[in-house]
Amino acid sequence: MSKSKGNVIAPDVLVDKYGADSVRAYIMFFARWEMGAPWDSQGIEGSARWVRRVWTLFTDPASSSPMPATEETKKNLRRKVHQTLKRVTRDFESFEFNTIVSSLMELMNEMYKAREAGATGSAEWAEAQDIYLKMMAPVTPHIAEELWAQLGKPYSVHTQQWPAVDEAATRED
């Protein structure tokens, strides 16, 4: 988009339809920040779907597993969280925003699997939620703040310290 070329697209219609966080996530996700790309709002549905799925993951406490998660499930969840945190931290430092959103989408899928395996209520699940929202906050600030408050966390996810990577947890067996 370029004002001088007369091809500016007002985001108001997209914000009204999908929400500011979905539009923001899509802008960060659809192209490498420094390279840019021709604007195409067709792919925004993927970002909106991700935001809706995150909302459901954090607000729907249901788990289809009647048994608590195995130690292996909890260890795998923790590994994936810290591997993602390591990647996202590096990517924020190098302004690789499109890969940050991709990493968050992948972690969300792993969290759904862990939830179905009974991980909710565990210390590993609580850590995963905490770290996920801190990583998500720069990308989708409004939904991250709302979910943070719903979890009863201290004032504002945006004032929290960035989490530290547990290198031991990132190692594959």
PDB file of C-alpha atoms in Angstrom:
ATOM      1  CA  MET A   1       0.000   0.000   0.000  1.00  0.00           C
ATOM      2  CA  SER A   2       1.258   3.422  -0.869  1.00  0.00           C
ATOM      3  CA  LYS A   3      -0.383   6.791  -0.449  1.00  0.00           C
ATOM      4  CA  SER A   4       1.687   8.220  -3.325  1.00  0.00           C
ATOM      5  CA  LYS A   5       0.482   5.453  -5.671  1.00  0.00           C
ATOM      6  CA  GLY A   6      -3.122   5.944  -4.648  1.00  0.00           C
ATOM      7  CA  ASN A   7      -3.672   2.369  -3.546  1.00  0.00           C
ATOM      8  CA  VAL A   8      -4.263   2.942   0.156  1.00  0.00           C
ATOM      9  CA  ILE A   9      -6.755   0.584   1.724  1.00  0.00           C
ATOM     10  CA  ALA A  10      -8.550   1.774   4.847  1.00  0.00           C
ATOM     11  CA  PRO A  11      -8.493  -0.957   7.485  1.00  0.00           C
ATOM     12  CA  ASP A  12     -11.790   0.147   9.046  1.00  0.00           C
ATOM     13  CA  VAL A  13     -13.895  -2.389   7.153  1.00  0.00           C
ATOM     14  CA  LEU A  14     -11.582  -5.243   8.145  1.00  0.00           C
ATOM     15  CA  VAL A  15     -11.405  -4.064  11.769  1.00  0.00           C
ATOM     16  CA  ASP A  16     -15.209  -3.910  11.916  1.00  0.00           C
ATOM     17  CA  LYS A  17     -15.508  -7.421  10.500  1.00  0.00           C
ATOM     18  CA  TYR A  18     -12.583  -9.234  12.175  1.00  0.00           C
ATOM     19  CA  GLY A  19     -11.416  -7.028  15.057  1.00  0.00           C
ATOM     20  CA  ALA A  20      -8.271  -4.972  15.500  1.00  0.00           C
ATOM     21  CA  ASP A  21      -6.206  -7.878  16.843  1.00  0.00           C
ATOM     22  CA  SER A  22      -6.977 -10.097  13.857  1.00  0.00           C
ATOM     23  CA  VAL A  23      -6.030  -7.313  11.440  1.00  0.00           C
ATOM     24  CA  ARG A  24      -2.841  -6.585  13.366  1.00  0.00           C
ATOM     25  CA  ALA A  25      -1.887 -10.290  13.442  1.00  0.00           C
ATOM     26  CA  TYR A  26      -2.558 -10.600   9.728  1.00  0.00           C
ATOM     27  CA  ILE A  27      -0.405  -7.578   8.890  1.00  0.00           C
ATOM     28  CA  MET A  28       2.440  -9.105  10.899  1.00  0.00           C
ATOM     29  CA  PHE A  29       1.903 -12.579   9.456  1.00  0.00           C
ATOM     30  CA  PHE A  30       1.304 -12.194   5.737  1.00  0.00           C
ATOM     31  CA  ALA A  31       4.786 -10.994   4.699  1.00  0.00           C
ATOM     32  CA  ARG A  32       8.295 -10.395   5.970  1.00  0.00           C
ATOM     33  CA  TRP A  33       8.269  -6.997   7.621  1.00  0.00           C
ATOM     34  CA  GLU A  34      11.251  -5.514   5.773  1.00  0.00           C
ATOM     35  CA  MET A  35      10.247  -6.853   2.353  1.00  0.00           C
ATOM     36  CA  GLY A  36       6.585  -5.960   2.270  1.00  0.00           C
ATOM     37  CA  ALA A  37       4.151  -7.475  -0.192  1.00  0.00           C
ATOM     38  CA  PRO A  38       1.167  -6.422  -2.279  1.00  0.00           C
ATOM     39  CA  TRP A  39      -1.818  -6.068   0.009  1.00  0.00           C
ATOM     40  CA  ASP A  40      -4.277  -8.923  -0.116  1.00  0.00           C
ATOM     41  CA  SER A  41      -6.982  -9.097   2.521  1.00  0.00           C
ATOM     42  CA  GLN A  42      -8.122 -12.565   1.390  1.00  0.00           C
ATOM     43  CA  GLY A  43      -5.890 -14.344   3.906  1.00  0.00           C
ATOM     44  CA  ILE A  44      -7.108 -12.471   6.971  1.00  0.00           C
ATOM     45  CA  GLU A  45      -9.594 -15.234   7.754  1.00  0.00           C
ATOM     46  CA  GLY A  46      -6.688 -17.445   8.879  1.00  0.00           C
ATOM     47  CA  SER A  47      -5.557 -14.875  11.441  1.00  0.00           C
ATOM     48  CA  ALA A  48      -9.126 -14.361  12.628  1.00  0.00           C
ATOM     49  CA  ARG A  49      -9.560 -18.133  12.998  1.00  0.00           C
ATOM     50  CA  TRP A  50      -6.338 -18.313  15.049  1.00  0.00           C
ATOM     51  CA  VAL A  51      -7.556 -15.556  17.393  1.00  0.00           C
ATOM     52  CA  ARG A  52     -10.921 -17.339  17.835  1.00  0.00           C
ATOM     53  CA  ARG A  53      -9.209 -20.674  18.520  1.00  0.00           C
ATOM     54  CA  VAL A  54      -6.926 -19.077  21.139  1.00  0.00           C
ATOM     55  CA  TRP A  55      -9.978 -17.552  22.805  1.00  0.00           C
ATOM     56  CA  THR A  56     -11.667 -20.962  22.902  1.00  0.00           C
ATOM     57  CA  LEU A  57      -8.521 -22.665  24.207  1.00  0.00           C
ATOM     58  CA  PHE A  58      -8.312 -20.264  27.139  1.00  0.00           C
ATOM     59  CA  THR A  59     -12.008 -19.873  27.942  1.00  0.00           C
ATOM     60  CA  ASP A  60     -13.380 -23.388  27.363  1.00  0.00           C
ATOM     61  CA  PRO A  61     -12.153 -25.459  30.297  1.00  0.00           C
ATOM     62  CA  ALA A  62     -13.538 -28.682  28.848  1.00  0.00           C
ATOM     63  CA  SER A  63     -11.167 -31.549  28.312  1.00  0.00           C
ATOM     64  CA  SER A  64     -12.309 -34.754  26.721  1.00  0.00           C
ATOM     65  CA  SER A  65      -9.822 -36.777  28.754  1.00  0.00           C
ATOM     66  CA  PRO A  66     -11.227 -38.221  31.984  1.00  0.00           C
ATOM     67  CA  MET A  67      -7.688 -39.031  33.143  1.00  0.00           C
ATOM     68  CA  PRO A  68      -5.027 -36.538  34.185  1.00  0.00           C
ATOM     69  CA  ALA A  69      -2.177 -36.019  31.750  1.00  0.00           C
ATOM     70  CA  THR A  70       0.782 -38.358  31.860  1.00  0.00           C
ATOM     71  CA  GLU A  71       4.193 -37.053  32.873  1.00  0.00           C
ATOM     72  CA  GLU A  72       5.241 -37.510  29.241  1.00  0.00           C
ATOM     73  CA  THR A  73       2.392 -35.261  28.026  1.00  0.00           C
ATOM     74  CA  LYS A  74       3.286 -32.550  30.527  1.00  0.00           C
ATOM     75  CA  LYS A  75       6.997 -32.792  29.696  1.00  0.00           C
ATOM     76  CA  ASN A  76       6.255 -32.537  25.970  1.00  0.00           C
ATOM     77  CA  LEU A  77       4.035 -29.501  26.532  1.00  0.00           C
ATOM     78  CA  ARG A  78       6.725 -27.776  28.568  1.00  0.00           C
ATOM     79  CA  ARG A  79       9.351 -28.589  25.926  1.00  0.00           C
ATOM     80  CA  LYS A  80       7.223 -27.140  23.136  1.00  0.00           C
ATOM     81  CA  VAL A  81       6.454 -24.005  25.169  1.00  0.00           C
ATOM     82  CA  HIS A  82      10.116 -23.277  25.855  1.00  0.00           C
ATOM     83  CA  GLN A  83      11.217 -24.135  22.302  1.00  0.00           C
ATOM     84  CA  THR A  84       8.590 -21.698  21.023  1.00  0.00           C
ATOM     85  CA  LEU A  85       9.604 -19.058  23.568  1.00  0.00           C
ATOM     86  CA  LYS A  86      13.211 -19.352  22.411  1.00  0.00           C
ATOM     87  CA  ARG A  87      12.196 -18.930  18.741  1.00  0.00           C
ATOM     88  CA  VAL A  88       9.750 -16.091  19.410  1.00  0.00           C
ATOM     89  CA  THR A  89      12.263 -14.190  21.540  1.00  0.00           C
ATOM     90  CA  ARG A  90      14.881 -14.456  18.775  1.00  0.00           C
ATOM     91  CA  ASP A  91      12.325 -13.483  16.130  1.00  0.00           C
ATOM     92  CA  PHE A  92      11.159 -10.385  18.038  1.00  0.00           C
ATOM     93  CA  GLU A  93      14.771  -9.285  18.365  1.00  0.00           C
ATOM     94  CA  SER A  94      15.270  -9.629  14.588  1.00  0.00           C
ATOM     95  CA  PHE A  95      11.807  -8.255  13.610  1.00  0.00           C
ATOM     96  CA  GLU A  96      10.702 -11.574  12.052  1.00  0.00           C
ATOM     97  CA  PHE A  97       7.048 -10.979  12.892  1.00  0.00           C
ATOM     98  CA  ASN A  98       5.598 -13.408  10.356  1.00  0.00           C
ATOM     99  CA  THR A  99       7.421 -16.337  11.953  1.00  0.00           C
ATOM    100  CA  ILE A 100       6.290 -15.259  15.424  1.00  0.00           C
ATOM    101  CA  VAL A 101       2.647 -15.627  14.464  1.00  0.00           C
ATOM    102  CA  SER A 102       3.401 -18.960  12.809  1.00  0.00           C
ATOM    103  CA  SER A 103       5.163 -20.217  15.952  1.00  0.00           C
ATOM    104  CA  LEU A 104       2.229 -19.140  18.114  1.00  0.00           C
ATOM    105  CA  MET A 105      -0.169 -20.987  15.823  1.00  0.00           C
ATOM    106  CA  GLU A 106       1.912 -24.163  16.097  1.00  0.00           C
ATOM    107  CA  LEU A 107       2.108 -23.914  19.886  1.00  0.00           C
ATOM    108  CA  MET A 108      -1.636 -23.378  20.103  1.00  0.00           C
ATOM    109  CA  ASN A 109      -2.170 -26.668  18.253  1.00  0.00           C
ATOM    110  CA  GLU A 110       0.135 -28.448  20.718  1.00  0.00           C
ATOM    111  CA  MET A 111      -1.743 -26.899  23.628  1.00  0.00           C
ATOM    112  CA  TYR A 112      -5.031 -28.229  22.224  1.00  0.00           C
ATOM    113  CA  LYS A 113      -3.488 -31.715  22.096  1.00  0.00           C
ATOM    114  CA  ALA A 114      -2.232 -31.395  25.670  1.00  0.00           C
ATOM    115  CA  ARG A 115      -5.644 -30.175  26.831  1.00  0.00           C
ATOM    116  CA  GLU A 116      -7.320 -33.181  25.216  1.00  0.00           C
ATOM    117  CA  ALA A 117      -4.773 -35.413  26.965  1.00  0.00           C
ATOM    118  CA  GLY A 118      -5.813 -33.983  30.347  1.00  0.00           C
ATOM    119  CA  ALA A 119      -3.087 -31.372  30.970  1.00  0.00           C
ATOM    120  CA  THR A 120      -5.458 -28.654  32.189  1.00  0.00           C
ATOM    121  CA  GLY A 121      -5.031 -27.940  35.862  1.00  0.00           C
ATOM    122  CA  SER A 122      -1.360 -28.962  35.900  1.00  0.00           C
ATOM    123  CA  ALA A 123       1.536 -26.626  36.678  1.00  0.00           C
ATOM    124  CA  GLU A 124       2.771 -27.160  33.127  1.00  0.00           C
ATOM    125  CA  TRP A 125      -0.575 -26.027  31.717  1.00  0.00           C
ATOM    126  CA  ALA A 126      -0.580 -22.901  33.884  1.00  0.00           C
ATOM    127  CA  GLU A 127       2.977 -22.093  32.764  1.00  0.00           C
ATOM    128  CA  ALA A 128       2.004 -22.656  29.119  1.00  0.00           C
ATOM    129  CA  GLN A 129      -0.938 -20.255  29.423  1.00  0.00           C
ATOM    130  CA  ASP A 130       1.175 -17.620  31.156  1.00  0.00           C
ATOM    131  CA  ILE A 131       4.008 -17.748  28.622  1.00  0.00           C
ATOM    132  CA  TYR A 132       1.642 -17.971  25.641  1.00  0.00           C
ATOM    133  CA  LEU A 133      -0.171 -14.785  26.590  1.00  0.00           C
ATOM    134  CA  LYS A 134       3.104 -12.930  27.185  1.00  0.00           C
ATOM    135  CA  MET A 135       4.330 -13.960  23.727  1.00  0.00           C
ATOM    136  CA  MET A 136       0.968 -13.137  22.165  1.00  0.00           C
ATOM    137  CA  ALA A 137       0.606  -9.687  23.776  1.00  0.00           C
ATOM    138  CA  PRO A 138       2.778  -7.735  21.299  1.00  0.00           C
ATOM    139  CA  VAL A 139       0.926  -9.326  18.373  1.00  0.00           C
ATOM    140  CA  THR A 140      -2.667  -9.205  19.636  1.00  0.00           C
ATOM    141  CA  PRO A 141      -2.623  -6.826  22.611  1.00  0.00           C
ATOM    142  CA  HIS A 142      -6.356  -6.621  23.274  1.00  0.00           C
ATOM    143  CA  ILE A 143      -7.236 -10.303  23.406  1.00  0.00           C
ATOM    144  CA  ALA A 144      -4.052 -11.092  25.352  1.00  0.00           C
ATOM    145  CA  GLU A 145      -4.984  -8.477  27.947  1.00  0.00           C
ATOM    146  CA  GLU A 146      -8.560  -9.751  28.223  1.00  0.00           C
ATOM    147  CA  LEU A 147      -7.490 -13.386  28.614  1.00  0.00           C
ATOM    148  CA  TRP A 148      -4.793 -12.373  31.124  1.00  0.00           C
ATOM    149  CA  ALA A 149      -7.422 -10.633  33.250  1.00  0.00           C
ATOM    150  CA  GLN A 150      -9.842 -13.572  32.968  1.00  0.00           C
ATOM    151  CA  LEU A 151      -7.118 -15.865  34.326  1.00  0.00           C
ATOM    152  CA  GLY A 152      -6.888 -13.589  37.383  1.00  0.00           C
ATOM    153  CA  LYS A 153      -3.282 -12.575  36.693  1.00  0.00           C
ATOM    154  CA  PRO A 154      -1.705  -9.381  38.091  1.00  0.00           C
ATOM    155  CA  TYR A 155      -2.466  -6.100  36.368  1.00  0.00           C
ATOM    156  CA  SER A 156      -1.740  -6.032  32.652  1.00  0.00           C
ATOM    157  CA  VAL A 157       0.103  -8.635  30.645  1.00  0.00           C
ATOM    158  CA  HIS A 158       1.930  -5.692  29.055  1.00  0.00           C
ATOM    159  CA  THR A 159       3.683  -4.797  32.315  1.00  0.00           C
ATOM    160  CA  GLN A 160       4.939  -8.320  32.999  1.00  0.00           C
ATOM    161  CA  GLN A 161       8.543  -9.357  32.599  1.00  0.00           C
ATOM    162  CA  TRP A 162       9.354 -11.329  29.446  1.00  0.00           C
ATOM    163  CA  PRO A 163       9.663 -15.013  30.391  1.00  0.00           C
ATOM    164  CA  ALA A 164      13.054 -16.700  30.541  1.00  0.00           C
ATOM    165  CA  VAL A 165      13.744 -19.753  28.397  1.00  0.00           C
ATOM    166  CA  ASP A 166      14.476 -22.928  30.342  1.00  0.00           C
ATOM    167  CA  GLU A 167      17.221 -24.385  28.140  1.00  0.00           C
ATOM    168  CA  ALA A 168      17.006 -27.775  29.847  1.00  0.00           C
ATOM    169  CA  ALA A 169      13.309 -27.983  28.951  1.00  0.00           C
ATOM    170  CA  THR A 170      14.012 -27.270  25.269  1.00  0.00           C
ATOM    171  CA  ARG A 171      16.171 -30.348  24.767  1.00  0.00           C
ATOM    172  CA  GLU A 172      14.759 -33.328  22.939  1.00  0.00           C
ATOM    173  CA  ASP A 173      15.156 -36.695  24.625  1.00  0.00           C
TER     174      ASP A 173
END
